[in-house]
Short mmCIF file of C-alpha atoms in Angstrom, two decimals:
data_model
loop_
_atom_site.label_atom_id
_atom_site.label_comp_id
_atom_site.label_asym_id
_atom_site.label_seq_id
_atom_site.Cartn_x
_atom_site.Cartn_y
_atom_site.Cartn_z
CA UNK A 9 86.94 92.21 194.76
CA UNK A 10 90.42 93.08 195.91
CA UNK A 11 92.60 90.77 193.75
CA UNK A 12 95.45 88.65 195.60
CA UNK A 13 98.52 90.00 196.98
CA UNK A 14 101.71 88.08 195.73
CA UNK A 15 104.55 87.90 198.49
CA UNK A 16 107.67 88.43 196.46
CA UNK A 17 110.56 86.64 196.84
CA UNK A 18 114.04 88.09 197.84
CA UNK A 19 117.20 85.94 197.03
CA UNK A 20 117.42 82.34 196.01
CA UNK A 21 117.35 80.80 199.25
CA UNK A 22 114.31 80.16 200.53
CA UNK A 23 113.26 82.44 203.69
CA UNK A 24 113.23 81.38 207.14
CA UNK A 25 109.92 79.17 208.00
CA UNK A 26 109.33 80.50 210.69
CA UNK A 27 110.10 84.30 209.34
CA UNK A 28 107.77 82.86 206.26
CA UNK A 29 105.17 81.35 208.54
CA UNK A 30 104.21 84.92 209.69
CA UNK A 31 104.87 86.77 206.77
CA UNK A 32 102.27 84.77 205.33
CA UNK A 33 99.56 85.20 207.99
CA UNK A 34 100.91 89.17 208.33
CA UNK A 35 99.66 89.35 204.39
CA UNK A 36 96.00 87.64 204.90
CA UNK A 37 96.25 90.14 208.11
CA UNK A 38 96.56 93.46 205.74
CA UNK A 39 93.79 91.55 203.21
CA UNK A 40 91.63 91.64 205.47
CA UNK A 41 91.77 95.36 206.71
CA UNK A 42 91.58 95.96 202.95
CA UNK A 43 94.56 97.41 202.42
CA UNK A 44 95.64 97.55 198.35
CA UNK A 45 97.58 95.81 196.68
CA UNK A 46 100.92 98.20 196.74
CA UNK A 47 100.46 98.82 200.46
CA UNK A 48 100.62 95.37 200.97
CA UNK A 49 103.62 94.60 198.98
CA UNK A 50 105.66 97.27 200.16
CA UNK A 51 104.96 96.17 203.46
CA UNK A 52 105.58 92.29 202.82
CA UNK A 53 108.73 92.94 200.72
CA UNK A 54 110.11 95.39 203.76
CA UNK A 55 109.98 92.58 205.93
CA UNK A 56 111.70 90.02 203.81
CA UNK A 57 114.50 92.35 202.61
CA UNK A 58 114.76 92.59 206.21
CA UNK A 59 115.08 89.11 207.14
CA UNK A 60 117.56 88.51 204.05
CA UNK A 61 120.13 91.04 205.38
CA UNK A 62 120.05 89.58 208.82
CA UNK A 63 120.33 85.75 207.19
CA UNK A 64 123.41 87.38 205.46
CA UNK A 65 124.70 89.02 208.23
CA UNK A 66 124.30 86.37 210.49
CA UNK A 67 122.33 87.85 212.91
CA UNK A 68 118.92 86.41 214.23
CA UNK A 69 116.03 85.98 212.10
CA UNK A 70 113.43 84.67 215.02
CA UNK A 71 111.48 87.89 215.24
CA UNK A 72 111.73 86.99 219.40
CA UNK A 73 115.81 87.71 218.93
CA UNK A 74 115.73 90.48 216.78
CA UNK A 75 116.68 93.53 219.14
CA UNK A 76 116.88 97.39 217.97
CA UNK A 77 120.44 97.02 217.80
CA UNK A 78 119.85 94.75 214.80
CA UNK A 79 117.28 96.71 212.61
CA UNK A 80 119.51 100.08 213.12
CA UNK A 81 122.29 98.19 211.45
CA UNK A 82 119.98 97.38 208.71
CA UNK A 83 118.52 100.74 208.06
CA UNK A 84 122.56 102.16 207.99
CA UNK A 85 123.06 98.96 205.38
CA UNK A 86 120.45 100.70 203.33
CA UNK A 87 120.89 104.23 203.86
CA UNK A 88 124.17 103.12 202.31
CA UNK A 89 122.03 102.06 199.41
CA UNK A 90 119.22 103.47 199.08
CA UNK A 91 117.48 106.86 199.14
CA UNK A 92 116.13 108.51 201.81
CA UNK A 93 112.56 107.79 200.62
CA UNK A 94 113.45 104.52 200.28
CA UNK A 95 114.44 103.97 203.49
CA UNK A 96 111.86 106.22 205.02
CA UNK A 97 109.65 103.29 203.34
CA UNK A 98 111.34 100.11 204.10
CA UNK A 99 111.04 101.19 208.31
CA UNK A 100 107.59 101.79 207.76
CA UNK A 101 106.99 98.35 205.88
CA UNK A 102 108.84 96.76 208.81
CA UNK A 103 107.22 98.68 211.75
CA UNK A 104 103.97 97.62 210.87
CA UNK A 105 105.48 94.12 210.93
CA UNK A 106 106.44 93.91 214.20
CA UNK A 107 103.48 96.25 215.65
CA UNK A 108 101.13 93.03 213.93
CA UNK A 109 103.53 90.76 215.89
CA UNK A 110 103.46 92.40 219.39
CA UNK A 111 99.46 92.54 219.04
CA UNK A 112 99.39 89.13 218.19
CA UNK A 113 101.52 87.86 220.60
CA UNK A 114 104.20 86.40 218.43
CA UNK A 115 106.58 88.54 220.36
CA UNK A 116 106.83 90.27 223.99
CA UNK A 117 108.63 92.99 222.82
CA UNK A 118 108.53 95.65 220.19
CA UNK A 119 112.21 96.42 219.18
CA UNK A 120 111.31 99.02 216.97
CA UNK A 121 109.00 100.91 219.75
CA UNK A 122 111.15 103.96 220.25
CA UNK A 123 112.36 104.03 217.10
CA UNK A 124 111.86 107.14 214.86
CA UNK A 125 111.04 106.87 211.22
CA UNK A 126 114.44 108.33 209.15
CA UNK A 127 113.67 111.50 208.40
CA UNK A 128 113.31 111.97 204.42
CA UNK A 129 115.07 115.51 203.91
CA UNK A 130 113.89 118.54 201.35
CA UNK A 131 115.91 118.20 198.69
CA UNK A 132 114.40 121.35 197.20
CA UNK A 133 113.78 120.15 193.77
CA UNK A 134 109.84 120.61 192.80
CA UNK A 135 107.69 118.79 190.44
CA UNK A 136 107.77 122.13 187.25
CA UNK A 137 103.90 122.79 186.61
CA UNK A 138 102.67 122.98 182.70
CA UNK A 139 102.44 126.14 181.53
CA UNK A 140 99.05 127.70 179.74
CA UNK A 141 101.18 127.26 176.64
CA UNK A 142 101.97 123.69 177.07
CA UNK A 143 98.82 122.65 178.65
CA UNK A 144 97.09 123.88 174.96
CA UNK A 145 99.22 122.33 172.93
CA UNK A 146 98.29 119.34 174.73
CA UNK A 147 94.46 119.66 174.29
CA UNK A 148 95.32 120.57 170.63
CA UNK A 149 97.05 117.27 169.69
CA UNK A 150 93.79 115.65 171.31
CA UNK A 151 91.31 117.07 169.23
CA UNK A 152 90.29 114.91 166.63
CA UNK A 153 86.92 112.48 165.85
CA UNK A 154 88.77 109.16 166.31
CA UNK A 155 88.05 106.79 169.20
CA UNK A 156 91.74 107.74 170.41
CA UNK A 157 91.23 111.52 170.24
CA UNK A 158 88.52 111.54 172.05
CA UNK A 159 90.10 108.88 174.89
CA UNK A 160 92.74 111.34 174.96
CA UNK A 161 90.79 114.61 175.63
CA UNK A 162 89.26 112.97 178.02
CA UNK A 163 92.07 111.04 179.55
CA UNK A 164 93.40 115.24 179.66
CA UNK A 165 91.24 116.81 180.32
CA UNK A 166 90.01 114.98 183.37
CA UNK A 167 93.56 114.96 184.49
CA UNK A 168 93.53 118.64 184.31
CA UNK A 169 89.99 119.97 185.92
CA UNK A 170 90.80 117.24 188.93
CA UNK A 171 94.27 117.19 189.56
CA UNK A 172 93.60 112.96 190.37
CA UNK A 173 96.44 110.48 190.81
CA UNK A 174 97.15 108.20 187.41
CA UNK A 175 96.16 104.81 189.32
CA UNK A 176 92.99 106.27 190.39
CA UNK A 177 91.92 108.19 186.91
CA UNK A 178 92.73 104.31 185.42
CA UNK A 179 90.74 102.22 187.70
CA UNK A 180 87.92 104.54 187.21
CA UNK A 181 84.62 102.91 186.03
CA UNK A 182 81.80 103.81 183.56
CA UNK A 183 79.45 104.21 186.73
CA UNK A 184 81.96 106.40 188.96
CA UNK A 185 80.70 109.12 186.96
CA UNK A 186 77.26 111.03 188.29
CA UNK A 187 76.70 113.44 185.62
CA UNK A 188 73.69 114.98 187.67
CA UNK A 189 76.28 116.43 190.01
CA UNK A 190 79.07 116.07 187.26
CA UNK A 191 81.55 114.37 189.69
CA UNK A 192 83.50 111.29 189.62
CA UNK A 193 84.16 109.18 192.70
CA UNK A 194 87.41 107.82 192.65
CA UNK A 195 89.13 105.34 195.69
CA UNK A 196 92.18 107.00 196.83
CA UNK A 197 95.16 106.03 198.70
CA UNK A 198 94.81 104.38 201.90
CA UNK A 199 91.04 102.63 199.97
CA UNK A 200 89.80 105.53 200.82
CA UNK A 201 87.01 107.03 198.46
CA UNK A 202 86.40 110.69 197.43
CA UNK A 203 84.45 112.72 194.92
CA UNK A 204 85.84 115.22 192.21
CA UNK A 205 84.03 117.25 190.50
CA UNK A 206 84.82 118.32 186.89
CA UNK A 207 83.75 121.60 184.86
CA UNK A 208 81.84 121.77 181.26
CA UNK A 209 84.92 120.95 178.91
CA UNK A 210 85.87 118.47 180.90
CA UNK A 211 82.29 117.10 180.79
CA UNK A 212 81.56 117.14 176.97
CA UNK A 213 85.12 115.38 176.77
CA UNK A 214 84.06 112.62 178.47
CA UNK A 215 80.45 112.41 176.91
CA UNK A 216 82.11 112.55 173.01
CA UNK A 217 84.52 109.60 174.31
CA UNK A 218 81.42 107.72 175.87
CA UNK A 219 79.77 108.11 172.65
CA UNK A 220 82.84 106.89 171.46
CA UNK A 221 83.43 104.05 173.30
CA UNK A 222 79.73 102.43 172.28
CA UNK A 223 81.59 101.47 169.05
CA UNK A 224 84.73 99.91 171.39
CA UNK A 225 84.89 95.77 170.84
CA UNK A 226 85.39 95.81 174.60
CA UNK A 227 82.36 98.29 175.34
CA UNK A 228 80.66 95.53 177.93
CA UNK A 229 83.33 96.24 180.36
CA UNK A 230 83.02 98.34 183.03
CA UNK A 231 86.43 100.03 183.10
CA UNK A 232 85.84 103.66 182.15
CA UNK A 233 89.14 103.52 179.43
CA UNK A 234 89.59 101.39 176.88
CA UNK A 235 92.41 100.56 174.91
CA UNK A 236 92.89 98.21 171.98
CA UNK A 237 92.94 95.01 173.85
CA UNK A 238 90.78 95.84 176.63
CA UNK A 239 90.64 98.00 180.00
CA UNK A 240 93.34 100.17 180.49
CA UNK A 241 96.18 99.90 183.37
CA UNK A 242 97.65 103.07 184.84
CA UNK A 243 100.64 102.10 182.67
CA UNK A 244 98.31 102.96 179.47
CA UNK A 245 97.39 106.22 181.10
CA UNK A 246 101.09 107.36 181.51
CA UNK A 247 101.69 106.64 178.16
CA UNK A 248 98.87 108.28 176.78
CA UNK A 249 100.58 111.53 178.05
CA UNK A 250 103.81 110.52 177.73
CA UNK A 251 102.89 109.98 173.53
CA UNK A 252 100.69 113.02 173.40
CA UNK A 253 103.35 115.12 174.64
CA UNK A 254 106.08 114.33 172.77
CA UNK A 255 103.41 115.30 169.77
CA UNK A 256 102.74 118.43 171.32
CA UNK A 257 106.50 119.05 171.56
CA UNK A 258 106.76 119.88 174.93
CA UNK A 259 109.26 117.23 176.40
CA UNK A 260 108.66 114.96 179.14
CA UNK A 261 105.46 114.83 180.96
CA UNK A 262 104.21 112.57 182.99
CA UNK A 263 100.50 112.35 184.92
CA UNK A 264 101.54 113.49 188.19
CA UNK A 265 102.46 117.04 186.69
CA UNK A 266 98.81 117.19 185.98
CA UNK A 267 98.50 117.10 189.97
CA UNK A 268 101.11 119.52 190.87
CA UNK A 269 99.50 122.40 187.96
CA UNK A 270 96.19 121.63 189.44
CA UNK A 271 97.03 122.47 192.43
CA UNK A 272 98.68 125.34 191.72
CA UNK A 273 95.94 126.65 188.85
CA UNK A 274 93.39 126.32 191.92
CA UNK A 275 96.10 128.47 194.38
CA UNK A 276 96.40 131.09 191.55
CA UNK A 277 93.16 131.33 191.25
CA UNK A 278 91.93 132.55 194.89
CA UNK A 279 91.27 128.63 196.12
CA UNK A 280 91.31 127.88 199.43
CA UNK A 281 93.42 125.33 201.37
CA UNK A 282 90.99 123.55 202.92
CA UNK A 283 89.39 123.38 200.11
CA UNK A 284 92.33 122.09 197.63
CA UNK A 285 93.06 119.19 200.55
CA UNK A 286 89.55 118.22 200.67
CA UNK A 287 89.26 117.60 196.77
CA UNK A 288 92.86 116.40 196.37
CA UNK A 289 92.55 113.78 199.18
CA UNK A 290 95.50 114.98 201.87
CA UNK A 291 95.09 113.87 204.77
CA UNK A 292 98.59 116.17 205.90
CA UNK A 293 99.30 120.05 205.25
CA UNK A 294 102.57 118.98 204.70
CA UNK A 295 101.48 116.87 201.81
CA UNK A 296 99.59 120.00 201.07
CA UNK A 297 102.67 122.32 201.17
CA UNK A 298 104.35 120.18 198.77
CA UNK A 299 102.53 120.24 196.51
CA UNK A 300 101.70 123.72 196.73
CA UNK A 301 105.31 125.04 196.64
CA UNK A 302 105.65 124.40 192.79
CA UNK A 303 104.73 127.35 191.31
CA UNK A 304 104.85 129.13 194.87
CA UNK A 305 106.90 131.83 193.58
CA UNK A 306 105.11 132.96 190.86
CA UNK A 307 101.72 132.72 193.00
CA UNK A 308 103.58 135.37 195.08
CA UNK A 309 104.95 137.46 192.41
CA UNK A 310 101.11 137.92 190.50
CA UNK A 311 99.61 138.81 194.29
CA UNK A 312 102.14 141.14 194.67
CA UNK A 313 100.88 142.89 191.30
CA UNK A 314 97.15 142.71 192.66
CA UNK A 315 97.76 143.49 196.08
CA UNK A 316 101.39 145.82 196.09
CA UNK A 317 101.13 148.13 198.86
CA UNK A 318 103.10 150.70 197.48
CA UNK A 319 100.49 151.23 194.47
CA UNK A 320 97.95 152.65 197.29
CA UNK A 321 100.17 155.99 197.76
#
C-alpha cells in the first residue's frame, strides 16, 4: 500500500483556504493515479512555495487571478535563488497544478499554457565512473562471513551487475528476486516496474546473505535488507557505500556512481543502446546520453585501438 503523502508546510502563516482547499484535493488527485511519494511532494510543495511568494508579493493567490505575468516573476524570484534544476522542477510541480485545475474546472484558463519549461543547461561536469581498481577494493572490504559482509557484497555487488537506482535496490523485497531466471523486479521511477537481471557473483552474493539473513532477529520481514533495527531505508544503502568506501580508501562514493560505471562497463563492453535503456529504465535518449557520456572518452580512445584505420595499411 502506497503510504500517505504529507503536504508540507511553507512559512508560518497559514496558506490561503482556498489555495489550501485545492492543494488538498490536487494531493488525493496524484494518490490516486499512484504517483509516489516524492512525485507527489515535489509537486505539492511547488505549488505552495508558489502561493507563498505571491502572498508576499502581494499579488493574487485565487488560482482564477493568477495570470502568466505573475508565475514568470516567480520563476525570475527563483532563478535568483535557486539552480537551474531547481527551477526546471518547481515549473513542473506547478504546471501540473494548474493543468489538474483547468481539467477540473477550477479555472477557465491555463496561465501557464504557452509557457516553456526553463531550460536546465549542460554544465559539463559528469558523474567520474569507478575504476577496475576501485571497484575491487570495494568487493575486497566486503568479503568476510559476518551477517554485514555478506549484506554488503550483496548490497555491491547487485549495485554493480544492475546499475539500479539506491531507492529502488532498498525497497527491494525477499520475493522480487526469481532465481529461475536470476532477475530482480524492481518499481522504478514514474511506479513503473522493470526486471534486471544479475550474473553468477552477483547471484551467490545474494544467496550467502539470504543464508545469512535466516539468523537476522527481523528475518519475518519482507524487505530484502536488513539492518540492526529492522528493514533498511535508501539512507542505510548510501551509507553502506559511503562506510565501505572510505575502508577501501577510495574517497567519496556514493550509489549513483554504481549507475553511471554500469552503464559505461556495458558501453565498453560492445552493449547496445537499446539495450542499456531497456534494462536501465529510460524512457529518453537524452537521459541515455547522460549517462553515457561519463567515461565517453575513454570508450572512444580503446575503439580507436581495436578499430584504428591506419593499422589496416
Amino acid at each position: 500500500m502506497q503510504k500517505s503523502a504529507a503536504i508540507p508546510e511553507t512559512g508560518k502563516d497559514a496558506i490561503t483556504e482556498s489555495y489550501g482547499v485545492l492543494i488538498r484535493s490536487f494531493t488525493r488527485h496524484l494518490m490516486a493515479e499512484n504517483k509516489s511519494p516524492k512525485t507527489i511532494e515535489t509537486y505539492v510543495v511547488s505549488a505552495r512555495l508558489l502561493e507563498a511568494f505571491l502572498r508576499e508579493k502581494g499579488m493574487p493567490t485565487d488560482p482564477e487571478n493568477i495570470t502568466r505575468e505573475h508565475l514568470e516573476e516567480w520563476l525570475i524570484d527563483l532563478q535568483g535563488r535557486s539552480k537551474p534544476g531547481t527551477v526546471s522542477t518547481r515549473f513542473r510541480g506547478v504546471q501540473q497544478f494548474f493543468r489538474w485545475m483547468l481539467e477540473e474546472g477550477e479555472i477557465s484558463v491555463n496561465p501557464m499554457a504557452r509557457m516553456q519549461r526553463p531550460a536546465v543547461p549542460d554544465d559539463g561536469q559528469n558523474t567520474p565512473v569507478l575504476t577496475d581498481s576501485e571497484i575491487r577494493k570495494l568487493i575486497k572490504v566486503c568479503e568476510g562471513a559476518s551477517f554485514e559482509h555478506r549484506r554488503d557484497m550483496a548490497v555491491v555487488r547487485l549495485l554493480l551487475d544492475t546499475g539500479m537506482r539506491r531507492n529502488e535496490l532498498a525497497m527491494l523485497k525477499v520475493d522480487d528476486i526469481d532465481w529461475e531466471l536470476s532477475t530482480v523486479t524492481v518499481m522504478g521511477k514514474g511506479r513503473r516496474s522493470r526486471v534486471c537481471p544479475f550474473a553468477p557473483r552477483a547471484g551467490k552474493a545474494l544467496d550467502r546473505y539470504l543464508r545469512a539473513r535466516k539468523k537476522h532477529a527481523h528475518a519475518d520481514s519482507d524487505s530484502l535488507w536488513l539492518g540492526r533495527t529492522g528493514p533498511m531505508t535508501p539512507s542505510g544503502v548510501y551509507q553502506i557505500v559511503r562506510d565501505r568506501a572510505v575502508e577501501a580508501g577510495i574517497g567519496p562514493v556514493h550509489p549513483h556512481m554504481f549507475r553511471h560505471s554500469w552503464a559505461h562497463l556495458f558501453r565498453a563492453a560492445g552493449g547496445q543502446e537499446d539495450d542499456l535503456m531497456h534494462l536501465g529504465g529510460w524512457r529518453s535518449r537524452t537521459m541515455l546520453t547522460r549517462y553515457g557520456r561519463s567515461a565517453a572518452e575513454e570508450r572512444a580512445l580503446q575503439a580507436h585501438k581495436r578499430f584504428s584505420p591506419g593499422e589496416k595499411y
